[in-house]
Tab-separated table of C-alpha atoms in Angstrom:
chain	number	residue	atom	x	y	z
A	1	MET	CA	1.617	89.638	78.992
A	2	ILE	CA	-0.621	89.276	82.080
A	3	ASN	CA	-1.378	92.083	84.100
A	4	GLY	CA	-1.499	91.459	87.403
A	5	HIS	CA	-5.176	90.357	89.066
A	6	GLY	CA	-5.404	88.897	84.549
A	7	VAL	CA	-10.018	90.613	85.235
A	8	GLU	CA	-8.788	93.064	82.497
A	9	SER	CA	-7.619	91.178	79.783
A	10	ALA	CA	-11.098	89.084	80.688
A	11	ILE	CA	-13.331	92.211	79.795
A	12	ARG	CA	-11.096	92.891	77.086
A	13	GLY	CA	-12.101	90.105	75.480
A	14	GLU	CA	-9.750	88.023	75.955
A	15	LEU	CA	-9.943	84.936	77.979
A	16	LEU	CA	-8.377	84.541	80.799
A	17	SER	CA	-6.502	81.165	80.399
A	18	THR	CA	-5.131	82.531	76.495
A	19	SER	CA	-3.644	84.962	78.335
A	20	VAL	CA	-2.118	82.271	80.807
A	21	LYS	CA	-1.146	80.207	77.895
A	22	LYS	CA	0.529	82.720	76.191
A	23	LEU	CA	2.846	83.971	79.157
A	24	LEU	CA	3.685	79.988	80.093
A	25	LEU	CA	4.857	79.452	75.680
A	26	ASP	CA	6.954	82.396	76.949
A	27	ARG	CA	8.388	81.250	79.469
A	28	ILE	CA	9.251	77.811	77.981
A	29	MET	CA	10.229	79.227	74.869
A	30	SER	CA	13.166	81.446	76.882
A	31	GLY	CA	14.256	78.303	79.247
A	32	TYR	CA	12.762	79.426	82.066
A	33	TYR	CA	10.962	76.162	82.481
A	34	LYS	CA	12.560	73.559	81.050
A	35	PRO	CA	11.590	69.854	79.198
A	36	GLY	CA	11.058	68.022	81.928
A	37	GLU	CA	10.007	70.727	84.434
A	38	ARG	CA	7.069	70.571	86.918
A	39	ILE	CA	5.116	73.535	86.894
A	40	ILE	CA	2.946	73.628	89.720
A	41	GLU	CA	-0.928	75.079	89.732
A	42	LEU	CA	-1.367	76.243	92.276
A	43	GLN	CA	2.119	78.248	92.789
A	44	LEU	CA	1.377	79.881	89.383
A	45	SER	CA	-2.378	80.977	90.452
A	46	LYS	CA	-0.612	82.597	93.850
A	47	GLU	CA	2.017	84.506	91.703
A	48	LEU	CA	-0.440	85.469	88.434
A	49	GLY	CA	-2.992	86.698	91.348
A	50	THR	CA	-5.379	84.570	89.544
A	51	SER	CA	-7.837	81.543	90.454
A	52	GLN	CA	-6.504	78.214	89.105
A	53	SER	CA	-8.843	77.173	86.726
A	54	PRO	CA	-7.764	79.177	84.545
A	55	VAL	CA	-4.204	77.525	84.764
A	56	ARG	CA	-6.062	74.902	84.875
A	57	GLU	CA	-7.187	75.491	80.823
A	58	ALA	CA	-4.588	77.396	79.805
A	59	LEU	CA	-2.367	73.429	80.631
A	60	ARG	CA	-4.247	71.248	79.090
A	61	ASP	CA	-4.306	73.790	75.981
A	62	LEU	CA	-0.808	73.639	76.232
A	63	ALA	CA	-0.984	69.602	76.567
A	64	ALA	CA	-3.284	69.202	72.798
A	65	ILE	CA	-1.174	70.220	71.645
A	66	GLY	CA	1.429	68.472	73.218
A	67	ILE	CA	3.542	71.088	75.419
A	68	VAL	CA	2.940	69.780	78.905
A	69	THR	CA	1.670	66.317	80.390
A	70	ILE	CA	-1.078	66.721	83.327
A	71	HIS	CA	0.839	64.633	85.616
A	72	SER	CA	-1.302	65.522	88.412
A	73	ARG	CA	-4.191	66.769	89.673
A	74	ARG	CA	-1.966	69.414	90.376
A	75	GLY	CA	-0.061	70.358	87.901
A	76	ALA	CA	2.017	69.419	84.869
A	77	ARG	CA	5.686	68.754	83.115
A	78	VAL	CA	7.231	70.160	80.208
A	79	ARG	CA	7.297	68.094	77.467
A	80	LEU	CA	10.585	66.357	75.972
A	81	PRO	CA	9.665	65.996	72.690
A	82	THR	CA	11.853	62.788	70.759
A	83	ALA	CA	13.486	63.940	67.671
A	84	LYS	CA	11.409	61.788	65.253
A	85	GLU	CA	7.834	63.337	67.252
A	86	LEU	CA	9.126	67.082	66.599
A	87	SER	CA	11.418	66.221	62.875
A	88	ASP	CA	7.371	65.078	62.447
A	89	ILE	CA	5.468	67.876	63.397
A	90	SER	CA	7.570	69.723	59.906
A	91	VAL	CA	7.025	67.405	57.256
A	92	VAL	CA	3.401	67.589	58.484
A	93	ARG	CA	4.595	71.718	57.943
A	94	SER	CA	5.414	71.571	54.719
A	95	GLU	CA	3.063	71.040	52.500
A	96	ILE	CA	0.800	73.284	55.103
A	97	ASP	CA	2.957	76.196	54.238
A	98	ALA	CA	3.246	74.993	50.822
A	99	LEU	CA	-0.578	75.251	50.382
A	100	ALA	CA	-0.282	78.226	51.989
A	101	ALA	CA	2.367	79.616	50.235
A	102	THR	CA	0.393	79.018	46.479
A	103	LEU	CA	-2.831	80.637	47.915
A	104	ALA	CA	-0.669	83.774	49.785
A	105	ALA	CA	1.215	83.790	46.356
A	106	PRO	CA	-1.472	86.288	43.893
A	107	LEU	CA	-2.805	88.685	47.310
A	108	LEU	CA	0.651	89.659	49.085
A	109	ASP	CA	0.132	93.229	47.984
A	110	GLU	CA	2.710	95.715	48.370
A	111	ASP	CA	2.851	96.457	51.788
A	112	LEU	CA	2.730	93.262	52.563
A	113	LEU	CA	5.992	91.988	50.634
A	114	GLY	CA	7.261	95.019	52.333
A	115	GLN	CA	6.544	93.278	55.915
A	116	LEU	CA	8.467	89.678	54.709
A	117	ARG	CA	11.557	92.324	53.472
A	118	GLU	CA	11.547	94.098	57.066
A	119	THR	CA	10.716	90.554	58.854
A	120	TYR	CA	13.901	88.625	57.035
A	121	ALA	CA	16.108	91.784	57.402
A	122	GLU	CA	15.052	91.226	61.125
A	123	MET	CA	16.461	87.183	61.127
A	124	GLN	CA	19.463	88.184	60.412
A	125	ARG	CA	19.531	90.784	62.839
A	126	HIS	CA	18.425	88.622	65.247
A	127	HIS	CA	20.778	85.925	64.110
A	128	ALA	CA	23.850	87.827	63.964
A	129	ALA	CA	23.382	89.007	67.407
A	130	GLY	CA	23.271	85.739	68.896
A	131	ASP	CA	19.434	85.938	69.662
A	132	HIS	CA	17.397	82.749	69.526
A	133	VAL	CA	14.126	83.392	71.190
A	134	ALA	CA	14.133	86.462	69.143
A	135	LEU	CA	14.972	85.228	65.745
A	136	THR	CA	12.588	82.378	66.567
A	137	GLN	CA	10.020	84.965	67.072
A	138	SER	CA	10.825	86.480	63.534
A	139	ASP	CA	10.215	83.594	61.687
A	140	ALA	CA	7.769	82.794	63.452
A	141	GLN	CA	6.295	85.960	61.416
A	142	PHE	CA	7.340	84.847	58.352
A	143	HIS	CA	5.994	82.492	57.452
A	144	ARG	CA	2.612	83.432	59.653
A	145	LEU	CA	2.274	86.427	57.260
A	146	ILE	CA	2.107	84.201	54.376
A	147	VAL	CA	-0.991	81.680	56.348
A	148	THR	CA	-2.590	84.630	57.203
A	149	THR	CA	-2.056	86.603	53.520
A	150	SER	CA	-3.693	83.227	51.814
A	151	THR	CA	-7.084	83.422	53.657
A	152	ASN	CA	-7.829	80.351	54.690
A	153	GLN	CA	-9.144	79.581	58.106
A	154	ALA	CA	-8.665	75.839	58.268
A	155	ILE	CA	-4.432	76.326	57.176
A	156	ALA	CA	-4.143	79.345	59.887
A	157	HIS	CA	-5.921	76.816	63.159
A	158	VAL	CA	-3.076	73.898	61.365
A	159	PHE	CA	-0.552	76.165	61.328
A	160	ASP	CA	-2.051	77.195	65.302
A	161	GLN	CA	-1.765	73.771	66.026
A	162	LEU	CA	2.134	73.218	65.398
A	163	GLU	CA	3.492	76.132	64.796
A	164	PRO	CA	4.727	76.909	68.681
A	165	PHE	CA	6.012	73.287	69.618
A	166	ALA	CA	8.466	73.601	66.585
A	167	ARG	CA	8.899	77.087	67.651
A	168	THR	CA	9.669	76.422	70.999
A	169	PHE	CA	11.650	73.402	70.943
A	170	ILE	CA	13.710	73.959	68.338
A	171	THR	CA	15.336	76.665	70.171
A	172	LEU	CA	16.815	74.395	72.002
A	173	THR	CA	18.707	73.942	68.752
A	174	LEU	CA	19.789	76.276	67.490
A	175	PRO	CA	22.664	76.887	70.003
A	176	LYS	CA	24.525	73.837	68.850
A	177	ALA	CA	22.989	73.739	64.644
A	178	ASN	CA	24.206	75.561	61.153
A	179	VAL	CA	20.940	76.836	60.847
A	180	THR	CA	23.196	80.230	58.253
A	181	SER	CA	21.562	78.231	55.392
A	182	ILE	CA	18.334	77.992	56.238
A	183	ILE	CA	17.400	81.371	57.384
A	184	ARG	CA	18.774	82.672	53.517
A	185	GLU	CA	15.732	80.040	52.745
A	186	HIS	CA	13.577	82.040	53.760
A	187	LYS	CA	14.381	84.604	50.511
A	188	LEU	CA	14.167	81.998	48.610
A	189	ILE	CA	10.617	81.888	49.402
A	190	LEU	CA	10.958	85.975	48.804
A	191	ASP	CA	11.743	86.120	45.835
A	192	ALA	CA	9.132	83.987	44.611
A	193	LEU	CA	6.867	85.430	45.962
A	194	GLU	CA	7.724	89.130	45.237
A	195	LYS	CA	8.083	87.154	41.410
A	196	GLY	CA	4.250	86.367	41.839
A	197	ASP	CA	5.281	82.965	41.243
A	198	ALA	CA	3.071	80.512	43.392
A	199	THR	CA	4.756	76.687	41.845
A	200	LEU	CA	8.084	77.528	42.997
A	201	ALA	CA	7.357	79.722	46.447
A	202	ALA	CA	5.244	76.851	46.797
A	203	ARG	CA	8.579	74.791	46.591
A	204	HIS	CA	10.463	76.690	48.293
A	205	ALA	CA	7.985	76.583	51.600
A	206	ARG	CA	7.976	73.354	51.156
A	207	GLU	CA	12.349	72.452	51.136
A	208	HIS	CA	12.032	75.244	53.423
A	209	GLN	CA	10.292	73.163	55.807
A	210	LEU	CA	11.336	69.563	55.548
A	211	ASN	CA	15.367	71.090	55.541
A	212	VAL	CA	14.237	72.356	59.063
A	213	SER	CA	12.570	69.091	59.912
A	214	ALA	CA	16.230	66.898	58.866
A	215	LEU	CA	17.727	69.558	61.418
A	216	PHE	CA	14.811	68.194	64.059
A	217	ARG	CA	15.900	64.451	63.128
A	218	ASP	CA	20.223	65.148	63.281
A	219	HIS	CA	20.905	67.497	66.319
A	220	PHE	CA	17.838	67.156	68.741
A	221	ASP	CA	18.400	64.266	70.144
A	222	ASP	CA	22.226	64.400	69.820
A	223	GLU	CA	22.057	67.651	72.014
A	224	ASN	CA	19.341	67.036	74.206
A	225	GLY	CA	21.011	62.492	75.248
A	226	GLY	CA	21.168	62.136	78.162
A	227	ALA	CA	18.429	64.594	79.405
A	228	GLY	CA	15.980	62.666	78.701
A	229	ALA	CA	14.670	62.536	82.465
A	230	GLY	CA	15.113	66.435	82.124
A	231	PRO	CA	15.645	68.286	85.360
A	232	ASP	CA	12.469	67.950	87.931
A	233	GLY	CA	12.326	71.432	89.318
A	234	GLY	CA	9.941	70.208	92.427
B	1	MET	CA	-13.114	56.159	90.319
B	2	SER	CA	-13.075	59.942	91.444
B	3	SER	CA	-13.727	62.970	88.828
B	4	SER	CA	-10.633	64.662	89.729
B	5	ASP	CA	-7.771	62.447	88.348
B	6	PRO	CA	-6.755	63.800	85.667
B	7	LEU	CA	-6.843	60.585	83.684
B	8	THR	CA	-10.375	59.876	84.105
B	9	ARG	CA	-11.622	62.975	83.552
B	10	SER	CA	-10.095	63.197	80.220
B	11	VAL	CA	-11.241	60.401	79.737
B	12	LEU	CA	-14.820	61.248	80.328
B	13	ALA	CA	-14.336	64.739	79.279
B	14	ASP	CA	-13.750	62.676	74.810
B	15	GLN	CA	-16.979	61.221	75.728
B	16	VAL	CA	-19.048	63.607	76.296
B	17	LYS	CA	-17.214	65.455	73.692
B	18	GLU	CA	-18.310	62.669	71.302
B	19	TRP	CA	-21.462	62.686	72.817
B	20	LEU	CA	-22.024	67.000	72.581
B	21	LEU	CA	-20.804	66.348	68.353
B	22	GLU	CA	-22.777	63.558	68.038
B	23	ALA	CA	-25.640	65.444	68.830
B	24	ILE	CA	-24.919	68.726	66.598
B	25	LEU	CA	-24.705	66.645	63.961
B	26	SER	CA	-27.350	65.426	64.366
B	27	GLY	CA	-29.174	68.232	64.576
B	28	ALA	CA	-30.633	68.706	68.279
B	29	TYR	CA	-28.141	71.659	68.668
B	30	PRO	CA	-28.128	73.635	65.645
B	31	PRO	CA	-26.281	76.415	64.551
B	32	ASP	CA	-26.331	79.529	66.776
B	33	SER	CA	-28.068	77.058	70.041
B	34	ARG	CA	-26.387	77.323	73.147
B	35	ILE	CA	-24.877	74.697	74.553
B	36	VAL	CA	-25.296	74.985	78.892
B	37	GLU	CA	-22.750	73.469	80.764
B	38	THR	CA	-25.058	73.165	83.427
B	39	ALA	CA	-27.532	71.449	81.317
B	40	VAL	CA	-25.925	69.183	80.122
B	41	ALA	CA	-23.893	67.586	82.975
B	42	LYS	CA	-27.713	67.199	84.406
B	43	GLU	CA	-28.625	65.789	81.618
B	44	LEU	CA	-25.501	63.199	81.182
B	45	GLY	CA	-24.919	62.749	85.419
B	46	THR	CA	-21.360	64.957	85.552
B	47	SER	CA	-19.763	66.619	86.962
B	48	GLN	CA	-18.924	70.003	85.038
B	49	ALA	CA	-15.989	70.414	84.917
B	50	PRO	CA	-15.432	67.381	81.499
B	51	VAL	CA	-18.999	68.888	79.982
B	52	ARG	CA	-16.444	72.209	80.120
B	53	GLU	CA	-13.608	70.394	78.940
B	54	ALA	CA	-15.912	69.255	75.981
B	55	LEU	CA	-16.773	72.171	75.175
B	56	ARG	CA	-13.312	73.480	75.001
B	57	GLY	CA	-12.545	70.780	73.083
B	58	LEU	CA	-14.780	71.074	70.657
B	59	GLU	CA	-14.280	74.818	70.689
B	60	ALA	CA	-10.761	74.388	69.142
B	61	LEU	CA	-12.062	72.657	66.617
B	62	GLY	CA	-13.515	75.471	65.181
B	63	ILE	CA	-17.383	74.153	66.144
B	64	VAL	CA	-18.896	75.893	69.361
B	65	GLU	CA	-17.400	79.247	70.048
B	66	ILE	CA	-17.223	80.183	73.997
B	67	ALA	CA	-17.134	83.352	75.076
B	68	PRO	CA	-16.782	85.602	78.392
B	69	PHE	CA	-19.476	85.137	80.676
B	70	ARG	CA	-21.743	83.577	77.446
B	71	GLY	CA	-20.612	80.223	77.002
B	72	ALA	CA	-20.261	78.161	74.495
B	73	ARG	CA	-22.867	78.395	71.292
B	74	VAL	CA	-22.920	76.613	68.449
B	75	ARG	CA	-20.885	78.135	65.707
B	76	ARG	CA	-22.630	78.875	62.278
B	77	LEU	CA	-20.345	77.465	59.422
B	78	GLU	CA	-19.807	79.407	56.247
B	79	ALA	CA	-20.348	77.715	52.637
B	80	THR	CA	-16.753	78.746	52.522
B	81	GLU	CA	-14.569	77.306	55.763
B	82	LEU	CA	-15.295	74.550	54.908
B	83	LEU	CA	-14.592	73.660	51.415
B	84	GLU	CA	-11.359	76.165	52.730
B	85	ALA	CA	-11.431	73.072	54.800
B	86	TYR	CA	-11.657	70.403	52.703
B	87	VAL	CA	-8.454	72.134	50.538
B	88	VAL	CA	-6.686	71.680	53.506
B	89	ARG	CA	-8.038	67.298	54.622
B	90	CYS	CA	-6.640	66.815	50.717
B	91	THR	CA	-2.684	68.136	51.225
B	92	ILE	CA	-2.880	66.140	54.580
B	93	GLU	CA	-4.433	63.483	53.338
B	94	VAL	CA	-2.148	62.792	50.451
B	95	LEU	CA	0.832	64.014	52.531
B	96	GLY	CA	-0.330	61.111	54.605
B	97	ALA	CA	-1.196	58.876	52.048
B	98	ARG	CA	2.592	59.162	50.464
B	99	LEU	CA	4.248	58.152	54.041
B	100	ALA	CA	1.870	55.364	54.891
B	101	MET	CA	2.667	54.211	51.012
B	102	ALA	CA	5.367	53.269	51.669
B	103	ARG	CA	5.024	51.666	54.668
B	104	LEU	CA	2.028	49.274	54.387
B	105	THR	CA	3.116	46.102	55.353
B	106	ASP	CA	0.695	43.041	53.302
B	107	ASP	CA	-2.447	42.865	56.053
B	108	ASP	CA	-2.218	46.656	56.672
B	109	ILE	CA	-3.069	46.758	52.701
B	110	ALA	CA	-5.375	43.020	53.497
B	111	GLY	CA	-7.077	45.952	56.277
B	112	LEU	CA	-7.962	48.638	53.730
B	113	LEU	CA	-9.530	46.248	51.477
B	114	ALA	CA	-12.004	45.419	53.891
B	115	ILE	CA	-12.833	48.100	55.634
B	116	GLY	CA	-13.251	48.966	51.393
B	117	GLU	CA	-15.777	46.067	51.661
B	118	GLN	CA	-17.789	46.428	54.700
B	119	MET	CA	-18.262	50.583	53.293
B	120	GLN	CA	-19.404	48.934	50.260
B	121	ARG	CA	-21.866	46.472	51.725
B	122	ALA	CA	-23.396	49.836	54.685
B	123	ALA	CA	-23.640	51.455	50.974
B	124	ASP	CA	-26.409	48.720	49.869
B	125	ALA	CA	-28.014	48.514	52.656
B	126	SER	CA	-28.562	52.604	51.937
B	127	ASP	CA	-27.514	52.656	55.579
B	128	GLY	CA	-26.197	56.508	55.334
B	129	ARG	CA	-25.506	56.669	59.364
B	130	ALA	CA	-22.725	52.978	59.147
B	131	LEU	CA	-21.096	54.357	55.367
B	132	ALA	CA	-19.836	57.569	57.369
B	133	VAL	CA	-18.883	55.826	59.896
B	134	VAL	CA	-17.345	53.277	57.450
B	135	ASP	CA	-15.870	56.342	55.534
B	136	ALA	CA	-14.854	58.692	57.840
B	137	SER	CA	-12.329	55.402	59.010
B	138	LEU	CA	-11.089	53.928	55.698
B	139	HIS	CA	-9.883	57.532	56.001
B	140	GLU	CA	-8.998	57.618	59.397
B	141	ARG	CA	-6.935	54.051	58.833
B	142	ILE	CA	-4.974	55.187	57.059
B	143	MET	CA	-3.868	58.299	58.587
B	144	GLU	CA	-2.573	56.309	60.969
B	145	LEU	CA	-0.248	53.984	59.113
B	146	ALA	CA	0.956	56.238	57.385
B	147	GLY	CA	3.158	57.051	61.525
B	148	ASN	CA	3.155	59.858	62.338
B	149	ARG	CA	1.672	61.052	65.098
B	150	THR	CA	1.353	65.632	64.651
B	151	LEU	CA	-0.034	64.110	61.078
B	152	LEU	CA	-3.344	61.864	62.360
B	153	ARG	CA	-3.861	64.694	64.667
B	154	VAL	CA	-4.362	67.386	62.333
B	155	TRP	CA	-5.698	65.385	60.124
B	156	ARG	CA	-8.060	64.708	63.468
B	157	SER	CA	-9.041	68.195	64.215
B	158	LEU	CA	-10.319	68.710	60.451
B	159	GLU	CA	-12.640	66.120	59.958
B	160	PRO	CA	-15.799	67.004	62.307
B	161	ILE	CA	-16.247	70.065	60.450
B	162	SER	CA	-16.379	68.296	57.527
B	163	ARG	CA	-18.404	65.301	59.192
B	164	THR	CA	-20.434	68.013	59.854
B	165	TYR	CA	-21.595	69.301	56.624
B	166	ILE	CA	-21.559	65.319	55.592
B	167	THR	CA	-24.095	64.993	57.837
B	168	LEU	CA	-26.432	67.701	56.770
B	169	ALA	CA	-26.338	67.901	53.076
B	170	GLY	CA	-26.204	64.120	53.587
B	171	PRO	CA	-29.861	62.758	52.901
B	172	GLY	CA	-29.154	64.685	49.547
B	173	SER	CA	-26.372	62.045	48.668
B	174	ASP	CA	-25.852	59.037	46.963
B	175	PRO	CA	-24.761	56.200	49.249
B	176	GLN	CA	-23.366	54.727	45.999
B	177	TRP	CA	-21.888	57.411	45.145
B	178	THR	CA	-19.476	57.551	47.835
B	179	ALA	CA	-18.853	53.889	48.468
B	180	GLY	CA	-17.356	54.191	44.268
B	181	LEU	CA	-15.441	57.595	45.514
B	182	HIS	CA	-13.658	55.548	47.334
B	183	THR	CA	-12.858	52.061	44.875
B	184	PRO	CA	-10.600	53.500	43.150
B	185	ILE	CA	-8.501	54.092	46.173
B	186	LEU	CA	-8.346	51.011	47.348
B	187	ASP	CA	-7.762	49.920	43.529
B	188	ALA	CA	-4.982	51.530	43.840
B	189	ILE	CA	-3.848	50.172	46.773
B	190	ARG	CA	-3.917	46.917	46.140
B	191	VAL	CA	-1.598	46.512	43.506
B	192	ARG	CA	1.072	49.262	45.572
B	193	ASP	CA	0.715	52.409	42.867
B	194	THR	CA	1.007	55.787	45.210
B	195	ASP	CA	0.764	57.878	42.219
B	196	GLY	CA	-2.023	56.467	41.788
B	197	VAL	CA	-3.579	56.650	45.210
B	198	ILE	CA	-2.587	59.897	45.501
B	199	ARG	CA	-4.333	60.763	42.570
B	200	ALA	CA	-7.965	58.767	43.478
B	201	ILE	CA	-7.887	61.221	46.741
B	202	GLU	CA	-7.328	64.262	45.085
B	203	SER	CA	-10.135	63.545	42.541
B	204	HIS	CA	-12.072	61.924	45.096
B	205	PHE	CA	-12.121	65.599	46.927
B	206	GLU	CA	-12.526	67.153	44.010
B	207	GLU	CA	-16.273	64.960	43.510
B	208	ILE	CA	-16.817	65.509	47.096
B	209	ARG	CA	-16.174	69.503	46.268
B	210	ASP	CA	-17.787	70.564	43.548
B	211	TRP	CA	-20.939	68.706	44.997
B	212	LEU	CA	-21.026	70.641	47.497
B	213	ALA	CA	-20.525	73.753	46.616
B	214	ASP	CA	-23.729	73.015	44.117
B	215	HIS	CA	-25.508	71.966	47.278
B	216	LEU	CA	-24.318	74.561	49.697
B	217	ALA	CA	-27.087	76.686	49.333
B	218	GLU	CA	-29.186	74.011	49.863
B	219	VAL	CA	-27.262	73.191	53.515
B	220	VAL	CA	-27.227	77.017	54.658
B	221	GLU	CA	-31.085	76.778	53.905
B	222	GLN	CA	-31.667	74.019	56.372
B	223	GLN	CA	-29.771	75.533	58.621
B	224	ALA	CA	-30.726	78.805	59.420
B	225	ALA	CA	-34.514	76.227	59.086
B	226	GLY	CA	-32.902	74.517	62.068
B	227	ALA	CA	-32.046	77.315	63.661
B	228	SER	CA	-35.959	78.298	64.364
B	229	GLU	CA	-37.202	75.358	65.529
B	230	ARG	CA	-34.289	74.097	68.313
B	231	GLU	CA	-36.567	75.637	71.521
B	232	GLU	CA	-38.933	73.257	70.629
B	233	SER	CA	-35.961	70.923	70.528
B	234	MET	CA	-34.085	71.969	73.607
B	235	SER	CA	-36.932	71.162	75.480
B	236	ALA	CA	-38.857	67.789	74.480
B	237	GLY	CA	-35.264	66.611	75.860
B	238	ARG	CA	-33.482	64.169	73.972
B	239	THR	CA	-32.385	60.639	74.507
B	240	HIS	CA	-28.499	59.386	73.463
B	241	ASP	CA	-27.803	55.659	71.419
């Protein structure tokens, strides 16, 4: 999260625009900003006590990964992606995650396996409590652990491009879909990794993302049908 | 044309990004050299905003790094980093080819084969620069035909890093070898043999990886030598063609 003036984060070495970007992602994910809603540069920079340029840069970064569209010189709008777009992302994730699992399998030690088990347990708790935002965060964390363990920077780079987008919009789908079996698929990946079976782990990681892809394809449009124009926050 | 219009600004930033990428690939900005926003803006006759945006775009591609208060610097890529990028690019291309093969029209196939002929002509003329451009356009066309925009975007984010080393290591490679790597891919596309295309793409990347692994030590030395010459090349000024 950003502090009042945001200056400290720049001193810590993190660009101010990076902090603003994280804040915006949190807000879109939590539903504070809804698809179609406008984010006005000046208004946000006043609220955060920063100049407009880090806000503009953060919005441009989010535009680059497809989460907002820049719609005027003063601001941006949260995009409403199509079901195909979301489903396409998970198709790409299927191969990226399979590759990550293949490379990570021989590198996972007891400590990392423990973290994966704990993250899976968190997912189940959040699912039971109906906390979709926390659930998607733990879900992302589970996959991220495998990606970082693979130690391949290019995999991490692609994962970082794709993960926030799917996470942002899956929160809109979760309340309507039955995801119990999709959540259980993480256990299959985990079991294969515990056995050190790279091929099996890759297969389950791939199938998991393909099922997420189908979830988007089958449920995303239905739920948002008619909301194409989106609400206007301005 | 107002530079404050976001669309114009973004198109201009893309042009500046391509220009900077070319300058980095040509060695005008070697690894570790600084890219000064004001200097680039002055050279190109633009404001600083599109230059800043272009640099952020290159940062996202892993080509430069931007530190608070210190500006942009060309990243020195580790050999392992390039090899890692190739593994991922291969995975993406295999997926893209599988998706594309299911959708190809006869016109698409004719278009791909025409690119293959252009590649052979560039190789016959020993035109390394044209060859690199046609090579990239063949791969990119297959990724476009996959019909998955995310896949295309990811591919485009990985391609410049591979290009960096290809250009650096390029003078030592044989154009006929490069063009020949693509013949099995095109042959399999011609007869709509999906498994054949996938095998051909995988072996294309394996051959490049092996070749790079053999040549990387040399490339790393070239980079180090280039860095020490950067002051001269920076002050000598360059023109962009």
